């Protein structure tokens, strides 16, 4: 597979359209941040719209491929949610004119949770809480073949492209093909540049990133681990798989995800890590769970064989795994 492969071309087109839809939903709510806090419907609309578009485009080009995506249309088909379905259809119509409410539901339901040898994973909006807060979120799509992620794509509409200019040039598209490297582009699919992880070899100089939501990771444990490793910088909290992107481009050295105290046995979803993991790995990073096992993309939608996630620049992986033991 290379950048000219139909998988890559189709996935880029689909992901950029989905990101466009997500941005439109947010733009229409400009100044509406306080409404967003009480009303989750914008994220519901964007979530369903994003999944409908991506499933439709993938299935059109690859009718035999399975898409393992987060949503199904049960909620949308509920007569009490007809207003939401109407809005999803309208947003999709701006990008795919021939859509209808019935088609929206049918496209969403192309998703299956049965895993064949080759399938796509899709998180139509990863980081819904970030989307609601006006922070980071990602549209994350990946291709898995024989348990290995072979291609990953991630659109982060709210992520700055240039490190020290956080308010300029927002919107990143991360792309990685197994064996071919990891790249960042803009949200028009242009400005492609190769990514590489940081060269930091001293744990004390590392910057680590973690979830914003305390329910998604054990912040206190991360802080203790950081102290043990003599990490001096405070953590960078960020929603969604954008965390993998900032490790891939060398901005953060580590991404820690130790399960929270409230849900110690939490099993991660494959669509929350497939795209991000290949983007970090192809940039020279290493991704395992918190005990050093490779990520399990073939047991089911849940990563049953893993406990938490550790992403590093590679150089620091063993040191952090060792520190995680106690
Ligand atoms: P993040 O934005 O990195 O905090 O991760 C967002 C993802 O966390 C969502 O897509 C959820 O699937 C996932 N999630 C939900 N509950 C938990 C939990 N208890 N522990 C870890 N991840 C979770
Ligand atoms: Mg998610």
mmCIF file of C-alpha atoms in Angstrom, residues 7 15 93 95 149 184 203 253 255 294 318:
data_model
loop_
_atom_site.group_PDB
_atom_site.id
_atom_site.type_symbol
_atom_site.label_atom_id
_atom_site.label_comp_id
_atom_site.label_asym_id
_atom_site.label_seq_id
_atom_site.Cartn_x
_atom_site.Cartn_y
_atom_site.Cartn_z
ATOM 1 C CA UNK A 7 -7.701 2.602 0.258
ATOM 2 C CA UNK A 15 -12.180 11.525 6.612
ATOM 3 C CA UNK A 93 -26.734 16.644 2.359
ATOM 4 C CA UNK A 95 -21.616 17.058 1.219
ATOM 5 C CA UNK A 149 -2.827 -1.967 11.713
ATOM 6 C CA UNK A 184 0.973 15.396 8.843
ATOM 7 C CA UNK A 203 13.282 10.914 31.434
ATOM 8 C CA UNK A 253 7.601 12.299 24.646
ATOM 9 C CA UNK A 255 1.406 9.258 26.387
ATOM 10 C CA UNK A 294 1.417 -5.442 21.960
ATOM 11 C CA UNK A 318 11.709 0.189 28.672
#
